[in-house]
Amino acid sequence: MDVEQRKFFNDFVCKVKVFDKQQCVRCFNLFDKNRDGYLDGKELDNLLSAVFSDGTESYTVNSDYKAELLKLLDQDQDDRLSKKDFLETCFYWLKQILQPVSALIVVDVQNDFLDGSLALRNCPAGQDGLGVIPAINSVLDTVNFDLVVYTRDWHPSNHISFIDNIDKRKLHSTNKILCSEAKPMDTVIFEGPPPTVQKLWPSHCIQGSWGSELHTELKNTDGGIIVNKGTHPNVDSYSAFWDNNRQSQTDLVKILSKHKVTDVYVCGVAYDVCVGFTCLDAVEHGFRTVLIEDACRGVDLTDIDEMRKNLKTNGAVISHSCKIKDLVEAHDRPPQLGLQTAKNVALARTLVAEGKVT
């Protein structure tokens, strides 16, 4: 990649307000050095080196990643990007990478998880939930998100997850724990329908209670939106998108779509439960997803490690609060997020071809 090519991307991120088709043509011509109307070989490598950079150095893009990316963006599958490919596919790919619309999702920073009946400091990992507040507030103070969403567990008093309610529902015949022997954090199976696997917790975040309120030290952003979950008595909702049985959704997808959000940044409690499952569903819904690790605390160290591996495998980025500003402003552009963008563009192209969207 030469100086002119790098300068194009640096100038774009810092100065250009709108990435339009004219800018896209300029970009293509800049990288098509032999003027044959295609980006292949070294030309494509130079483009990827420019796109995927932390602001000072380019990320390494391995051959498998490059091949997958090319397959998603190359409409006629001839192993190179034509000018037509670039205008009809890469334009949308680059636009999302260079001009993302970002939302911060603050998960369940509620009194009961920090100081109340299910305080994380009393869980096996021994992590203090209060530790997420300085990092979250710092991000809110320094990063200009397009949208901020606060989620809350919002349980009725007869909720299925409360150990105090275990005798109110019939256990499945395959369940191995007696009601009288069950302890917090044991897992049981309720008969349903449908049969429901449920980890048992102390009663927490009961609707309208002190424990359900967001912690007073957490910064409340003007225009922030609250999304409640876990409102149905017979099914828990770890994810802020879906209940655990995948039968009903919250309004979160509609809210993010209304604001044209492309990227979500997730933080809060608990890492291995509601934060992690919210991230996994965000990726599944096509959002470029970043977990802010120092702004999270969890329940169990083993489960936290497993969730971290699962998130990375599924394409989420694990980052630190000090790096979020550069990510949101597109100065830092990791390959993992670029691949998710390419998947989104390829899916949209397929849906248009099938006549399912216009």
PDB file of C-alpha atoms in Angstrom, residues 72-335:
ATOM      1  CA  LEU A  72     -18.835 -12.711  -0.158  1.00  0.00           C
ATOM      2  CA  LEU A  73     -18.066  -9.558  -2.153  1.00  0.00           C
ATOM      3  CA  ASP A  74     -17.336 -11.054  -5.578  1.00  0.00           C
ATOM      4  CA  GLN A  75     -20.707 -11.202  -7.341  1.00  0.00           C
ATOM      5  CA  ASP A  76     -19.637 -13.304 -10.356  1.00  0.00           C
ATOM      6  CA  GLN A  77     -17.221 -15.472  -8.326  1.00  0.00           C
ATOM      7  CA  ASP A  78     -14.250 -14.979 -10.652  1.00  0.00           C
ATOM      8  CA  ASP A  79     -11.846 -14.485  -7.708  1.00  0.00           C
ATOM      9  CA  ARG A  80     -11.335 -10.793  -8.305  1.00  0.00           C
ATOM     10  CA  LEU A  81     -13.269  -7.605  -7.723  1.00  0.00           C
ATOM     11  CA  SER A  82     -14.383  -5.792 -10.843  1.00  0.00           C
ATOM     12  CA  LYS A  83     -15.346  -2.150 -10.920  1.00  0.00           C
ATOM     13  CA  LYS A  84     -18.968  -3.333 -11.154  1.00  0.00           C
ATOM     14  CA  ASP A  85     -18.480  -5.484  -8.007  1.00  0.00           C
ATOM     15  CA  PHE A  86     -16.954  -2.519  -6.278  1.00  0.00           C
ATOM     16  CA  LEU A  87     -19.809  -0.130  -7.054  1.00  0.00           C
ATOM     17  CA  GLU A  88     -22.629  -2.604  -6.413  1.00  0.00           C
ATOM     18  CA  THR A  89     -21.186  -4.534  -3.450  1.00  0.00           C
ATOM     19  CA  CYS A  90     -18.047  -2.992  -1.993  1.00  0.00           C
ATOM     20  CA  PHE A  91     -19.676   0.423  -1.811  1.00  0.00           C
ATOM     21  CA  TYR A  92     -22.072  -0.821   0.872  1.00  0.00           C
ATOM     22  CA  TRP A  93     -19.302  -2.819   2.533  1.00  0.00           C
ATOM     23  CA  LEU A  94     -16.973   0.169   2.769  1.00  0.00           C
ATOM     24  CA  LYS A  95     -19.743   2.558   3.781  1.00  0.00           C
ATOM     25  CA  GLN A  96     -20.627   0.447   6.827  1.00  0.00           C
ATOM     26  CA  ILE A  97     -16.970   0.032   7.791  1.00  0.00           C
ATOM     27  CA  LEU A  98     -16.065   3.690   7.374  1.00  0.00           C
ATOM     28  CA  GLN A  99     -19.315   5.273   8.573  1.00  0.00           C
ATOM     29  CA  PRO A 100     -20.844   2.919  11.155  1.00  0.00           C
ATOM     30  CA  VAL A 101     -23.912   3.790  13.210  1.00  0.00           C
ATOM     31  CA  SER A 102     -23.155   2.716  16.759  1.00  0.00           C
ATOM     32  CA  ALA A 103     -25.252   1.826  19.790  1.00  0.00           C
ATOM     33  CA  LEU A 104     -24.101   1.132  23.327  1.00  0.00           C
ATOM     34  CA  ILE A 105     -26.139  -1.564  25.086  1.00  0.00           C
ATOM     35  CA  VAL A 106     -25.734  -1.396  28.867  1.00  0.00           C
ATOM     36  CA  VAL A 107     -26.979  -4.724  30.210  1.00  0.00           C
ATOM     37  CA  ASP A 108     -28.711  -5.061  33.585  1.00  0.00           C
ATOM     38  CA  VAL A 109     -26.653  -2.681  35.748  1.00  0.00           C
ATOM     39  CA  GLN A 110     -29.333  -2.991  38.430  1.00  0.00           C
ATOM     40  CA  ASN A 111     -29.228  -2.796  42.201  1.00  0.00           C
ATOM     41  CA  ASP A 112     -29.877  -6.476  42.836  1.00  0.00           C
ATOM     42  CA  PHE A 113     -26.880  -7.534  40.745  1.00  0.00           C
ATOM     43  CA  LEU A 114     -24.559  -4.979  42.317  1.00  0.00           C
ATOM     44  CA  ASP A 115     -25.682  -4.659  45.957  1.00  0.00           C
ATOM     45  CA  GLY A 116     -28.830  -6.735  46.383  1.00  0.00           C
ATOM     46  CA  SER A 117     -30.174 -10.270  46.433  1.00  0.00           C
ATOM     47  CA  LEU A 118     -28.015 -11.524  43.553  1.00  0.00           C
ATOM     48  CA  ALA A 119     -24.907  -9.382  44.060  1.00  0.00           C
ATOM     49  CA  LEU A 120     -22.161 -10.735  41.827  1.00  0.00           C
ATOM     50  CA  ARG A 121     -19.567 -10.473  44.585  1.00  0.00           C
ATOM     51  CA  ASN A 122     -21.353 -13.372  46.278  1.00  0.00           C
ATOM     52  CA  CYS A 123     -21.254 -15.578  43.170  1.00  0.00           C
ATOM     53  CA  PRO A 124     -18.500 -18.165  42.485  1.00  0.00           C
ATOM     54  CA  ALA A 125     -16.278 -15.767  40.485  1.00  0.00           C
ATOM     55  CA  GLY A 126     -16.317 -13.250  43.346  1.00  0.00           C
ATOM     56  CA  GLN A 127     -16.369 -10.301  40.955  1.00  0.00           C
ATOM     57  CA  ASP A 128     -17.812  -7.034  42.226  1.00  0.00           C
ATOM     58  CA  GLY A 129     -20.504  -5.760  39.878  1.00  0.00           C
ATOM     59  CA  LEU A 130     -19.873  -2.192  41.011  1.00  0.00           C
ATOM     60  CA  GLY A 131     -16.623  -2.382  39.049  1.00  0.00           C
ATOM     61  CA  VAL A 132     -18.433  -1.968  35.741  1.00  0.00           C
ATOM     62  CA  ILE A 133     -19.712   1.525  36.539  1.00  0.00           C
ATOM     63  CA  PRO A 134     -16.475   3.564  36.154  1.00  0.00           C
ATOM     64  CA  ALA A 135     -15.693   1.968  32.788  1.00  0.00           C
ATOM     65  CA  ILE A 136     -19.246   2.383  31.467  1.00  0.00           C
ATOM     66  CA  ASN A 137     -19.463   5.998  32.640  1.00  0.00           C
ATOM     67  CA  SER A 138     -16.084   6.744  31.082  1.00  0.00           C
ATOM     68  CA  VAL A 139     -17.233   5.376  27.731  1.00  0.00           C
ATOM     69  CA  LEU A 140     -20.482   7.356  27.950  1.00  0.00           C
ATOM     70  CA  ASP A 141     -18.511  10.535  28.730  1.00  0.00           C
ATOM     71  CA  THR A 142     -15.945  10.168  25.941  1.00  0.00           C
ATOM     72  CA  VAL A 143     -17.654   8.364  23.048  1.00  0.00           C
ATOM     73  CA  ASN A 144     -20.382   9.828  20.869  1.00  0.00           C
ATOM     74  CA  PHE A 145     -22.756   6.903  20.372  1.00  0.00           C
ATOM     75  CA  ASP A 146     -25.704   7.317  18.030  1.00  0.00           C
ATOM     76  CA  LEU A 147     -27.913   5.469  20.524  1.00  0.00           C
ATOM     77  CA  VAL A 148     -27.699   4.247  24.125  1.00  0.00           C
ATOM     78  CA  VAL A 149     -29.906   1.400  25.361  1.00  0.00           C
ATOM     79  CA  TYR A 150     -30.219   0.279  28.981  1.00  0.00           C
ATOM     80  CA  THR A 151     -31.637  -3.199  29.544  1.00  0.00           C
ATOM     81  CA  ARG A 152     -33.300  -4.416  32.729  1.00  0.00           C
ATOM     82  CA  ASP A 153     -34.366  -7.752  34.098  1.00  0.00           C
ATOM     83  CA  TRP A 154     -38.011  -6.999  34.868  1.00  0.00           C
ATOM     84  CA  HIS A 155     -39.414 -10.106  36.482  1.00  0.00           C
ATOM     85  CA  PRO A 156     -42.870 -10.776  37.920  1.00  0.00           C
ATOM     86  CA  SER A 157     -42.771 -12.109  41.474  1.00  0.00           C
ATOM     87  CA  ASN A 158     -43.768 -15.612  40.294  1.00  0.00           C
ATOM     88  CA  HIS A 159     -40.899 -15.871  37.812  1.00  0.00           C
ATOM     89  CA  ILE A 160     -39.664 -19.317  36.817  1.00  0.00           C
ATOM     90  CA  SER A 161     -36.017 -18.533  37.609  1.00  0.00           C
ATOM     91  CA  PHE A 162     -36.588 -17.850  41.323  1.00  0.00           C
ATOM     92  CA  ILE A 163     -35.645 -20.741  43.582  1.00  0.00           C
ATOM     93  CA  ASP A 164     -38.434 -19.680  45.940  1.00  0.00           C
ATOM     94  CA  ASN A 165     -40.903 -20.597  43.163  1.00  0.00           C
ATOM     95  CA  ILE A 166     -39.567 -24.073  42.380  1.00  0.00           C
ATOM     96  CA  ASP A 167     -42.582 -25.832  43.884  1.00  0.00           C
ATOM     97  CA  LYS A 168     -45.060 -23.768  41.802  1.00  0.00           C
ATOM     98  CA  ARG A 169     -44.357 -25.647  38.549  1.00  0.00           C
ATOM     99  CA  LYS A 170     -44.177 -29.342  37.777  1.00  0.00           C
ATOM    100  CA  LEU A 171     -40.693 -30.713  37.201  1.00  0.00           C
ATOM    101  CA  HIS A 172     -40.022 -32.791  34.094  1.00  0.00           C
ATOM    102  CA  SER A 173     -39.685 -36.557  34.466  1.00  0.00           C
ATOM    103  CA  THR A 174     -36.008 -36.339  33.433  1.00  0.00           C
ATOM    104  CA  ASN A 175     -35.182 -33.830  36.144  1.00  0.00           C
ATOM    105  CA  LYS A 176     -32.697 -35.239  38.662  1.00  0.00           C
ATOM    106  CA  ILE A 177     -32.995 -32.699  41.520  1.00  0.00           C
ATOM    107  CA  LEU A 178     -35.776 -32.805  44.100  1.00  0.00           C
ATOM    108  CA  CYS A 179     -37.511 -29.538  44.991  1.00  0.00           C
ATOM    109  CA  SER A 180     -36.455 -29.941  48.607  1.00  0.00           C
ATOM    110  CA  GLU A 181     -32.786 -30.348  47.629  1.00  0.00           C
ATOM    111  CA  ALA A 182     -32.460 -27.577  45.025  1.00  0.00           C
ATOM    112  CA  LYS A 183     -29.986 -24.767  45.688  1.00  0.00           C
ATOM    113  CA  PRO A 184     -29.320 -21.435  43.976  1.00  0.00           C
ATOM    114  CA  MET A 185     -27.456 -21.950  40.668  1.00  0.00           C
ATOM    115  CA  ASP A 186     -28.651 -25.543  40.337  1.00  0.00           C
ATOM    116  CA  THR A 187     -30.199 -26.355  36.968  1.00  0.00           C
ATOM    117  CA  VAL A 188     -33.581 -28.061  36.761  1.00  0.00           C
ATOM    118  CA  ILE A 189     -36.009 -29.000  33.991  1.00  0.00           C
ATOM    119  CA  PHE A 190     -39.616 -27.882  34.223  1.00  0.00           C
ATOM    120  CA  GLU A 191     -42.295 -29.882  32.415  1.00  0.00           C
ATOM    121  CA  GLY A 192     -43.736 -26.950  30.487  1.00  0.00           C
ATOM    122  CA  PRO A 193     -44.885 -27.017  27.780  1.00  0.00           C
ATOM    123  CA  PRO A 194     -42.371 -26.599  26.396  1.00  0.00           C
ATOM    124  CA  PRO A 195     -39.876 -28.432  28.642  1.00  0.00           C
ATOM    125  CA  THR A 196     -37.700 -25.666  30.059  1.00  0.00           C
ATOM    126  CA  VAL A 197     -34.135 -25.983  31.318  1.00  0.00           C
ATOM    127  CA  GLN A 198     -33.690 -23.372  34.021  1.00  0.00           C
ATOM    128  CA  LYS A 199     -30.865 -22.288  36.274  1.00  0.00           C
ATOM    129  CA  LEU A 200     -32.270 -21.267  39.632  1.00  0.00           C
ATOM    130  CA  TRP A 201     -31.441 -17.881  41.133  1.00  0.00           C
ATOM    131  CA  PRO A 202     -32.423 -15.985  44.278  1.00  0.00           C
ATOM    132  CA  SER A 203     -35.425 -13.744  43.680  1.00  0.00           C
ATOM    133  CA  HIS A 204     -34.150 -10.613  41.930  1.00  0.00           C
ATOM    134  CA  CYS A 205     -35.192  -7.583  39.889  1.00  0.00           C
ATOM    135  CA  ILE A 206     -38.878  -7.883  40.694  1.00  0.00           C
ATOM    136  CA  GLN A 207     -40.855  -5.334  38.711  1.00  0.00           C
ATOM    137  CA  GLY A 208     -41.004  -1.947  40.454  1.00  0.00           C
ATOM    138  CA  SER A 209     -38.728  -2.969  43.330  1.00  0.00           C
ATOM    139  CA  TRP A 210     -35.555  -1.207  44.487  1.00  0.00           C
ATOM    140  CA  GLY A 211     -33.565  -4.173  43.206  1.00  0.00           C
ATOM    141  CA  SER A 212     -34.900  -3.719  39.669  1.00  0.00           C
ATOM    142  CA  GLU A 213     -33.790  -0.085  39.400  1.00  0.00           C
ATOM    143  CA  LEU A 214     -30.664   0.924  37.498  1.00  0.00           C
ATOM    144  CA  HIS A 215     -27.856   1.772  39.907  1.00  0.00           C
ATOM    145  CA  THR A 216     -27.820   5.447  40.811  1.00  0.00           C
ATOM    146  CA  GLU A 217     -24.079   5.786  40.074  1.00  0.00           C
ATOM    147  CA  LEU A 218     -24.591   4.682  36.471  1.00  0.00           C
ATOM    148  CA  LYS A 219     -24.710   7.657  34.111  1.00  0.00           C
ATOM    149  CA  ASN A 220     -28.190   8.175  32.657  1.00  0.00           C
ATOM    150  CA  THR A 221     -27.760   9.530  29.144  1.00  0.00           C
ATOM    151  CA  ASP A 222     -30.301  11.961  27.697  1.00  0.00           C
ATOM    152  CA  GLY A 223     -32.327  10.084  25.108  1.00  0.00           C
ATOM    153  CA  GLY A 224     -31.318   6.686  26.456  1.00  0.00           C
ATOM    154  CA  ILE A 225     -33.891   3.948  25.865  1.00  0.00           C
ATOM    155  CA  ILE A 226     -34.852   1.270  28.388  1.00  0.00           C
ATOM    156  CA  VAL A 227     -35.627  -2.270  27.220  1.00  0.00           C
ATOM    157  CA  ASN A 228     -37.164  -4.671  29.744  1.00  0.00           C
ATOM    158  CA  LYS A 229     -36.696  -8.432  29.504  1.00  0.00           C
ATOM    159  CA  GLY A 230     -37.725 -11.494  31.479  1.00  0.00           C
ATOM    160  CA  THR A 231     -41.257 -10.168  31.848  1.00  0.00           C
ATOM    161  CA  HIS A 232     -43.042 -13.486  31.239  1.00  0.00           C
ATOM    162  CA  PRO A 233     -43.385 -15.644  34.367  1.00  0.00           C
ATOM    163  CA  ASN A 234     -42.727 -18.948  32.588  1.00  0.00           C
ATOM    164  CA  VAL A 235     -39.536 -18.241  30.663  1.00  0.00           C
ATOM    165  CA  ASP A 236     -36.282 -16.471  31.453  1.00  0.00           C
ATOM    166  CA  SER A 237     -34.587 -14.012  29.106  1.00  0.00           C
ATOM    167  CA  TYR A 238     -30.819 -13.864  29.277  1.00  0.00           C
ATOM    168  CA  SER A 239     -30.496 -12.110  25.929  1.00  0.00           C
ATOM    169  CA  ALA A 240     -31.838  -8.595  25.510  1.00  0.00           C
ATOM    170  CA  PHE A 241     -33.216  -9.747  22.138  1.00  0.00           C
ATOM    171  CA  TRP A 242     -35.024 -13.035  22.833  1.00  0.00           C
ATOM    172  CA  ASP A 243     -36.394 -15.152  25.642  1.00  0.00           C
ATOM    173  CA  ASN A 244     -34.481 -18.355  26.364  1.00  0.00           C
ATOM    174  CA  ASN A 245     -37.004 -20.523  24.503  1.00  0.00           C
ATOM    175  CA  ARG A 246     -36.791 -18.277  21.408  1.00  0.00           C
ATOM    176  CA  GLN A 247     -40.554 -17.784  21.444  1.00  0.00           C
ATOM    177  CA  SER A 248     -40.798 -14.016  21.823  1.00  0.00           C
ATOM    178  CA  GLN A 249     -38.649 -10.981  21.147  1.00  0.00           C
ATOM    179  CA  THR A 250     -38.175  -7.716  22.971  1.00  0.00           C
ATOM    180  CA  ASP A 251     -38.353  -4.452  21.016  1.00  0.00           C
ATOM    181  CA  LEU A 252     -34.557  -4.212  20.792  1.00  0.00           C
ATOM    182  CA  VAL A 253     -34.184  -5.211  17.127  1.00  0.00           C
ATOM    183  CA  LYS A 254     -36.924  -2.772  16.115  1.00  0.00           C
ATOM    184  CA  ILE A 255     -35.264   0.012  18.099  1.00  0.00           C
ATOM    185  CA  LEU A 256     -31.829  -0.627  16.603  1.00  0.00           C
ATOM    186  CA  SER A 257     -33.265  -0.929  13.089  1.00  0.00           C
ATOM    187  CA  LYS A 258     -35.249   2.286  13.464  1.00  0.00           C
ATOM    188  CA  HIS A 259     -32.008   4.112  14.272  1.00  0.00           C
ATOM    189  CA  LYS A 260     -30.193   2.329  11.388  1.00  0.00           C
ATOM    190  CA  VAL A 261     -27.628   0.887  13.819  1.00  0.00           C
ATOM    191  CA  THR A 262     -24.847  -1.203  12.276  1.00  0.00           C
ATOM    192  CA  ASP A 263     -22.579  -1.698  15.320  1.00  0.00           C
ATOM    193  CA  VAL A 264     -23.436  -2.607  18.898  1.00  0.00           C
ATOM    194  CA  TYR A 265     -21.141  -2.286  21.897  1.00  0.00           C
ATOM    195  CA  VAL A 266     -22.222  -4.402  24.845  1.00  0.00           C
ATOM    196  CA  CYS A 267     -21.272  -4.100  28.523  1.00  0.00           C
ATOM    197  CA  GLY A 268     -22.700  -4.697  31.993  1.00  0.00           C
ATOM    198  CA  VAL A 269     -23.615  -7.822  33.950  1.00  0.00           C
ATOM    199  CA  ALA A 270     -23.304 -10.664  33.883  1.00  0.00           C
ATOM    200  CA  TYR A 271     -20.568 -11.461  31.351  1.00  0.00           C
ATOM    201  CA  ASP A 272     -21.327 -15.183  31.110  1.00  0.00           C
ATOM    202  CA  VAL A 273     -25.096 -14.781  31.194  1.00  0.00           C
ATOM    203  CA  CYS A 274     -27.049 -11.759  29.925  1.00  0.00           C
ATOM    204  CA  VAL A 275     -24.128  -9.845  28.414  1.00  0.00           C
ATOM    205  CA  GLY A 276     -22.784 -12.840  26.531  1.00  0.00           C
ATOM    206  CA  PHE A 277     -26.124 -14.045  25.201  1.00  0.00           C
ATOM    207  CA  THR A 278     -27.027 -10.514  24.122  1.00  0.00           C
ATOM    208  CA  CYS A 279     -23.764 -10.398  22.140  1.00  0.00           C
ATOM    209  CA  LEU A 280     -24.411 -13.764  20.506  1.00  0.00           C
ATOM    210  CA  ASP A 281     -27.893 -12.711  19.416  1.00  0.00           C
ATOM    211  CA  ALA A 282     -26.560  -9.374  18.168  1.00  0.00           C
ATOM    212  CA  VAL A 283     -24.139 -11.204  15.879  1.00  0.00           C
ATOM    213  CA  GLU A 284     -26.914 -13.536  14.726  1.00  0.00           C
ATOM    214  CA  HIS A 285     -29.047 -10.519  13.820  1.00  0.00           C
ATOM    215  CA  GLY A 286     -26.189  -9.172  11.698  1.00  0.00           C
ATOM    216  CA  PHE A 287     -24.896  -6.413  13.965  1.00  0.00           C
ATOM    217  CA  ARG A 288     -21.153  -5.855  14.128  1.00  0.00           C
ATOM    218  CA  THR A 289     -20.670  -6.656  17.792  1.00  0.00           C
ATOM    219  CA  VAL A 290     -18.054  -5.551  20.324  1.00  0.00           C
ATOM    220  CA  LEU A 291     -17.972  -6.638  23.968  1.00  0.00           C
ATOM    221  CA  ILE A 292     -16.286  -4.089  26.272  1.00  0.00           C
ATOM    222  CA  GLU A 293     -14.536  -6.547  28.568  1.00  0.00           C
ATOM    223  CA  ASP A 294     -13.377  -4.260  31.382  1.00  0.00           C
ATOM    224  CA  ALA A 295     -16.969  -2.948  31.613  1.00  0.00           C
ATOM    225  CA  CYS A 296     -18.319  -6.438  32.382  1.00  0.00           C
ATOM    226  CA  ARG A 297     -18.389  -8.705  35.424  1.00  0.00           C
ATOM    227  CA  GLY A 298     -19.537 -12.307  35.590  1.00  0.00           C
ATOM    228  CA  VAL A 299     -20.844 -15.165  37.709  1.00  0.00           C
ATOM    229  CA  ASP A 300     -18.447 -18.072  37.130  1.00  0.00           C
ATOM    230  CA  LEU A 301     -14.850 -17.915  35.858  1.00  0.00           C
ATOM    231  CA  THR A 302     -15.113 -21.109  33.827  1.00  0.00           C
ATOM    232  CA  ASP A 303     -18.329 -19.926  32.198  1.00  0.00           C
ATOM    233  CA  ILE A 304     -16.783 -16.520  31.494  1.00  0.00           C
ATOM    234  CA  ASP A 305     -13.888 -18.180  29.666  1.00  0.00           C
ATOM    235  CA  GLU A 306     -16.270 -20.373  27.667  1.00  0.00           C
ATOM    236  CA  MET A 307     -18.399 -17.382  26.733  1.00  0.00           C
ATOM    237  CA  ARG A 308     -15.322 -15.419  25.636  1.00  0.00           C
ATOM    238  CA  LYS A 309     -14.282 -18.274  23.322  1.00  0.00           C
ATOM    239  CA  ASN A 310     -17.824 -18.620  21.989  1.00  0.00           C
ATOM    240  CA  LEU A 311     -18.059 -14.916  21.208  1.00  0.00           C
ATOM    241  CA  LYS A 312     -14.750 -14.880  19.334  1.00  0.00           C
ATOM    242  CA  THR A 313     -15.700 -18.001  17.379  1.00  0.00           C
ATOM    243  CA  ASN A 314     -18.943 -16.358  16.294  1.00  0.00           C
ATOM    244  CA  GLY A 315     -17.289 -13.139  15.114  1.00  0.00           C
ATOM    245  CA  ALA A 316     -17.667 -10.744  18.040  1.00  0.00           C
ATOM    246  CA  VAL A 317     -14.737  -8.517  18.975  1.00  0.00           C
ATOM    247  CA  ILE A 318     -13.504  -8.410  22.582  1.00  0.00           C
ATOM    248  CA  SER A 319     -12.156  -4.962  23.370  1.00  0.00           C
ATOM    249  CA  HIS A 320     -11.322  -2.513  26.186  1.00  0.00           C
ATOM    250  CA  SER A 321     -13.040   0.742  27.111  1.00  0.00           C
ATOM    251  CA  CYS A 322      -9.980   2.789  26.155  1.00  0.00           C
ATOM    252  CA  LYS A 323     -10.247   1.547  22.551  1.00  0.00           C
ATOM    253  CA  ILE A 324     -13.951   2.116  21.993  1.00  0.00           C
ATOM    254  CA  LYS A 325     -13.701   5.721  20.793  1.00  0.00           C
ATOM    255  CA  ASP A 326     -11.380   4.742  17.925  1.00  0.00           C
ATOM    256  CA  LEU A 327     -13.657   1.841  16.983  1.00  0.00           C
ATOM    257  CA  VAL A 328     -16.797   3.994  16.974  1.00  0.00           C
ATOM    258  CA  GLU A 329     -15.062   6.715  14.960  1.00  0.00           C
ATOM    259  CA  ALA A 330     -13.708   4.091  12.507  1.00  0.00           C
ATOM    260  CA  HIS A 331     -10.073   4.919  13.142  1.00  0.00           C
ATOM    261  CA  ASP A 332      -9.690   1.325  14.329  1.00  0.00           C
ATOM    262  CA  ARG A 333     -11.136  -1.147  11.802  1.00  0.00           C
ATOM    263  CA  PRO A 334     -10.621  -4.821  12.809  1.00  0.00           C
ATOM    264  CA  PRO A 335     -10.982  -7.565  10.175  1.00  0.00           C
TER     265      PRO A 335
END
